[in-house]
Amino acid sequence: MGTAEADLQNGLILIRSHIVTYGHAADADITERIRAEIESMWNAPLSIVVRHGHSLQVRFVITAMHTPALQPEEVYYNTDPRNNYFRIEKTAAGNISSVDGLGSNTGFFLLDNLYEGSTTAAHEYGHTLGLPHPSQIDFRGRGTPPIMCPRGTLVDAVFQYNSAAAAGDNQNGGTMHPRFREVKDADIQALKLHRKISFHEPVIIGDFSSIWHDA
């Protein structure tokens, strides 16, 4: 979730989001890793959106804070659309990281999913902006998989956990390794900023799920 605003003077659309982490496995270092991954990956395409004749480059401005003393009421009653709250623990239901629906601002991250270069934070951030998984998950012959591909996606062998495994062989690494995902221009265009952006005030991307997660 975040806000989007047009900066006509500098030819930009600025998308601002703030990441708040809590939980037993959260700390300042992992919080900065999440922030940096989201900002660097989502800015990588250098995408241009055209609105009313103005060509504007999309720039993501991501801030973050580890807040160990965060209270449930701060999540429930938050009114800042930039804030996204993620609990981080060593164990998670289903052994996966997830957010609370498309366009949400809360979620639960599994620590093991947040290693350097995992792309997990960038993927889940896409969900907070309202982006779903692709409708089909066979990307063989299509190059690098886009960021919203889920685990289990079929890809060219070079992008698998095990390049020698048969495609689709989950037992031997024959599916996409998440570290190969990239944010592409199509992912930015899927946000439909050309329809949403206002030249007068920031608009909200996503919505308030406001769910507190227990350990």
Tab-separated table of C-alpha atoms in Angstrom:
chain	number	residue	atom	x	y	z
A	1	MET	CA	0.000	0.000	0.000
A	2	GLY	CA	1.160	3.525	-0.580
A	3	THR	CA	0.454	6.909	-2.082
A	4	ALA	CA	1.141	8.073	-5.627
A	5	GLU	CA	1.607	11.683	-6.618
A	6	ALA	CA	2.652	13.507	-9.764
A	7	ASP	CA	5.706	15.762	-9.655
A	8	LEU	CA	5.341	17.591	-12.955
A	9	GLN	CA	8.324	19.850	-12.345
A	10	ASN	CA	10.672	16.857	-12.235
A	11	GLY	CA	8.694	14.604	-14.571
A	12	LEU	CA	7.988	11.963	-11.945
A	13	ILE	CA	5.284	9.877	-10.352
A	14	LEU	CA	6.357	9.265	-6.766
A	15	ILE	CA	5.018	6.184	-5.014
A	16	ARG	CA	5.680	6.377	-1.294
A	17	SER	CA	5.411	3.470	1.131
A	18	HIS	CA	6.644	2.974	4.687
A	19	ILE	CA	7.459	-0.500	6.007
A	20	VAL	CA	6.970	-1.190	9.724
A	21	THR	CA	8.330	-4.499	11.055
A	22	TYR	CA	7.651	-6.230	14.343
A	23	GLY	CA	7.913	-9.742	15.766
A	24	HIS	CA	10.564	-11.892	17.445
A	25	ALA	CA	12.652	-12.309	14.275
A	26	ALA	CA	12.478	-8.679	13.167
A	27	ASP	CA	15.441	-6.372	13.619
A	28	ALA	CA	16.904	-3.237	12.076
A	29	ASP	CA	19.106	-5.133	9.612
A	30	ILE	CA	16.358	-7.316	8.149
A	31	THR	CA	14.080	-4.271	7.992
A	32	GLU	CA	16.646	-2.366	5.937
A	33	ARG	CA	17.085	-5.408	3.682
A	34	ILE	CA	13.338	-5.453	3.019
A	35	ARG	CA	13.280	-1.715	2.334
A	36	ALA	CA	16.265	-1.794	0.001
A	37	GLU	CA	14.988	-4.808	-1.940
A	38	ILE	CA	11.590	-3.246	-2.555
A	39	GLU	CA	12.978	0.131	-3.567
A	40	SER	CA	15.747	-1.167	-5.827
A	41	MET	CA	13.674	-3.831	-7.570
A	42	TRP	CA	10.601	-1.694	-8.189
A	43	ASN	CA	12.700	1.193	-9.502
A	44	ALA	CA	14.731	-1.038	-11.820
A	45	PRO	CA	12.426	-0.823	-14.894
A	46	LEU	CA	12.653	2.998	-15.065
A	47	SER	CA	9.074	2.884	-16.291
A	48	ILE	CA	7.351	5.796	-17.997
A	49	VAL	CA	3.630	6.480	-17.596
A	50	VAL	CA	1.829	8.952	-19.847
A	51	ARG	CA	-0.946	10.988	-18.250
A	52	HIS	CA	-2.706	13.839	-20.077
A	53	GLY	CA	0.233	14.244	-22.438
A	54	HIS	CA	2.868	14.225	-19.686
A	55	SER	CA	5.490	11.463	-19.767
A	56	LEU	CA	6.346	10.713	-16.144
A	57	GLN	CA	8.948	8.305	-14.781
A	58	VAL	CA	7.697	6.145	-11.922
A	59	ARG	CA	9.895	6.318	-8.834
A	60	PHE	CA	9.338	4.353	-5.634
A	61	VAL	CA	10.383	6.005	-2.375
A	62	ILE	CA	10.447	3.367	0.356
A	63	THR	CA	11.188	4.039	4.013
A	64	ALA	CA	11.170	1.541	6.869
A	65	MET	CA	11.378	1.203	10.636
A	66	HIS	CA	11.805	-1.722	13.002
A	67	THR	CA	9.284	-1.140	15.802
A	68	PRO	CA	9.661	-3.861	18.468
A	69	ALA	CA	7.210	-2.160	20.840
A	70	LEU	CA	4.464	-1.823	18.217
A	71	GLN	CA	0.992	-2.216	19.716
A	72	PRO	CA	-2.073	-3.753	18.012
A	73	GLU	CA	-3.974	-0.479	18.315
A	74	GLU	CA	-1.354	1.273	16.196
A	75	VAL	CA	-2.159	-1.119	13.359
A	76	TYR	CA	-5.930	-1.123	13.892
A	77	TYR	CA	-6.282	2.660	13.928
A	78	ASN	CA	-3.560	3.692	11.500
A	79	THR	CA	-4.810	6.216	8.941
A	80	ASP	CA	-1.551	6.766	7.035
A	81	PRO	CA	-1.916	5.021	3.647
A	82	ARG	CA	1.857	4.753	3.311
A	83	ASN	CA	2.188	2.384	6.271
A	84	ASN	CA	2.582	-1.374	5.765
A	85	TYR	CA	2.923	-3.604	8.842
A	86	PHE	CA	4.766	-6.926	8.585
A	87	ARG	CA	5.341	-9.398	11.391
A	88	ILE	CA	8.540	-11.451	10.993
A	89	GLU	CA	8.985	-14.807	12.714
A	90	LYS	CA	11.090	-17.969	12.350
A	91	THR	CA	7.927	-20.010	11.762
A	92	ALA	CA	4.752	-19.180	9.833
A	93	ALA	CA	1.504	-20.900	8.915
A	94	GLY	CA	2.043	-22.925	5.769
A	95	ASN	CA	5.765	-22.182	5.996
A	96	ILE	CA	5.329	-19.212	3.641
A	97	SER	CA	5.312	-15.419	3.694
A	98	SER	CA	2.082	-13.679	2.776
A	99	VAL	CA	0.079	-10.483	2.971
A	100	ASP	CA	-3.578	-10.185	3.901
A	101	GLY	CA	-5.031	-10.004	0.408
A	102	LEU	CA	-4.515	-7.910	-2.693
A	103	GLY	CA	-4.209	-4.228	-1.898
A	104	SER	CA	-3.664	-4.868	1.810
A	105	ASN	CA	-1.240	-3.170	4.195
A	106	THR	CA	-0.451	-6.012	6.609
A	107	GLY	CA	1.191	-9.407	6.450
A	108	PHE	CA	3.363	-12.095	8.011
A	109	PHE	CA	6.886	-12.900	6.789
A	110	LEU	CA	8.870	-16.074	7.379
A	111	LEU	CA	12.442	-15.162	8.279
A	112	ASP	CA	13.926	-17.865	6.040
A	113	ASN	CA	12.233	-16.223	3.029
A	114	LEU	CA	14.039	-12.920	3.587
A	115	TYR	CA	17.626	-13.810	2.687
A	116	GLU	CA	19.608	-11.391	0.526
A	117	GLY	CA	18.254	-11.494	-3.021
A	118	SER	CA	15.216	-13.619	-2.173
A	119	THR	CA	12.768	-11.184	-3.895
A	120	THR	CA	10.117	-12.188	-1.318
A	121	ALA	CA	9.631	-8.677	0.058
A	122	ALA	CA	9.398	-7.180	-3.436
A	123	HIS	CA	6.868	-9.857	-4.456
A	124	GLU	CA	4.657	-9.341	-1.404
A	125	TYR	CA	4.887	-5.571	-1.845
A	126	GLY	CA	3.390	-6.038	-5.296
A	127	HIS	CA	0.408	-7.703	-3.650
A	128	THR	CA	-0.019	-4.719	-1.311
A	129	LEU	CA	-0.331	-2.552	-4.427
A	130	GLY	CA	-3.088	-4.832	-5.704
A	131	LEU	CA	-1.173	-7.028	-8.140
A	132	PRO	CA	-2.166	-10.732	-8.308
A	133	HIS	CA	-0.187	-13.765	-9.399
A	134	PRO	CA	-0.222	-14.286	-13.184
A	135	SER	CA	-3.250	-16.205	-14.457
A	136	GLN	CA	-0.962	-18.826	-15.972
A	137	ILE	CA	2.337	-19.948	-14.462
A	138	ASP	CA	4.184	-21.511	-17.387
A	139	PHE	CA	6.871	-19.024	-18.381
A	140	ARG	CA	9.079	-21.414	-20.311
A	141	GLY	CA	10.514	-19.718	-23.372
A	142	ARG	CA	9.719	-16.253	-22.022
A	143	GLY	CA	12.954	-15.374	-20.253
A	144	THR	CA	13.319	-14.012	-16.751
A	145	PRO	CA	10.142	-14.539	-14.686
A	146	PRO	CA	8.289	-11.382	-13.577
A	147	ILE	CA	8.103	-10.456	-9.907
A	148	MET	CA	4.518	-11.596	-9.322
A	149	CYS	CA	5.186	-15.229	-10.293
A	150	PRO	CA	4.487	-17.543	-7.342
A	151	ARG	CA	6.634	-20.410	-6.166
A	152	GLY	CA	6.060	-23.435	-8.383
A	153	THR	CA	6.102	-21.432	-11.621
A	154	LEU	CA	7.470	-23.281	-14.654
A	155	VAL	CA	10.462	-21.492	-16.167
A	156	ASP	CA	13.422	-22.144	-18.432
A	157	ALA	CA	15.930	-24.495	-16.816
A	158	VAL	CA	18.413	-21.712	-16.075
A	159	PHE	CA	15.861	-20.085	-13.728
A	160	GLN	CA	15.024	-23.274	-11.788
A	161	TYR	CA	16.300	-24.298	-8.360
A	162	ASN	CA	18.048	-27.127	-10.215
A	163	SER	CA	18.756	-26.522	-13.891
A	164	ALA	CA	19.202	-30.260	-14.476
A	165	ALA	CA	15.727	-31.161	-13.172
A	166	ALA	CA	12.758	-31.832	-15.428
A	167	ALA	CA	10.355	-28.878	-15.629
A	168	GLY	CA	7.661	-29.208	-12.978
A	169	ASP	CA	9.555	-31.772	-10.880
A	170	ASN	CA	8.975	-30.229	-7.461
A	171	GLN	CA	10.919	-32.946	-5.694
A	172	ASN	CA	14.126	-32.162	-7.570
A	173	GLY	CA	14.036	-28.408	-8.067
A	174	GLY	CA	12.292	-28.250	-11.415
A	175	THR	CA	10.449	-24.986	-10.717
A	176	MET	CA	11.352	-21.304	-10.480
A	177	HIS	CA	13.899	-20.182	-7.916
A	178	PRO	CA	12.436	-16.915	-6.547
A	179	ARG	CA	15.797	-15.148	-6.688
A	180	PHE	CA	15.479	-14.945	-10.479
A	181	ARG	CA	12.290	-12.856	-10.418
A	182	GLU	CA	12.477	-9.300	-11.722
A	183	VAL	CA	10.155	-6.318	-11.671
A	184	LYS	CA	9.410	-5.499	-15.297
A	185	ASP	CA	7.804	-2.561	-17.031
A	186	ALA	CA	4.634	-4.628	-17.450
A	187	ASP	CA	4.371	-4.909	-13.655
A	188	ILE	CA	4.487	-1.127	-13.313
A	189	GLN	CA	1.985	-0.626	-16.129
A	190	ALA	CA	-0.350	-3.138	-14.441
A	191	LEU	CA	-0.793	-0.609	-11.620
A	192	LYS	CA	-2.739	1.526	-14.143
A	193	LEU	CA	-1.266	4.737	-12.824
A	194	HIS	CA	-2.248	6.487	-16.051
A	195	ARG	CA	-5.850	6.191	-14.874
A	196	LYS	CA	-5.351	6.799	-11.154
A	197	ILE	CA	-2.833	9.586	-10.791
A	198	SER	CA	-3.996	13.104	-9.974
A	199	PHE	CA	-2.101	16.308	-10.708
A	200	HIS	CA	-3.664	17.938	-7.657
A	201	GLU	CA	-3.151	15.589	-4.701
A	202	PRO	CA	-1.734	12.155	-3.818
A	203	VAL	CA	-3.926	9.140	-4.500
A	204	ILE	CA	-3.991	5.933	-2.480
A	205	ILE	CA	-2.775	2.666	-3.996
A	206	GLY	CA	-4.192	-0.267	-2.037
A	207	ASP	CA	-6.370	-0.299	1.062
A	208	PHE	CA	-6.276	-0.703	4.842
A	209	SER	CA	-6.456	-4.338	5.951
A	210	SER	CA	-5.229	-3.255	9.420
A	211	ILE	CA	-4.717	-6.804	10.731
A	212	TRP	CA	-2.470	-7.431	13.736
A	213	HIS	CA	-0.648	-10.761	13.555
A	214	ASP	CA	0.212	-12.726	16.680
A	215	ALA	CA	3.330	-14.895	16.742
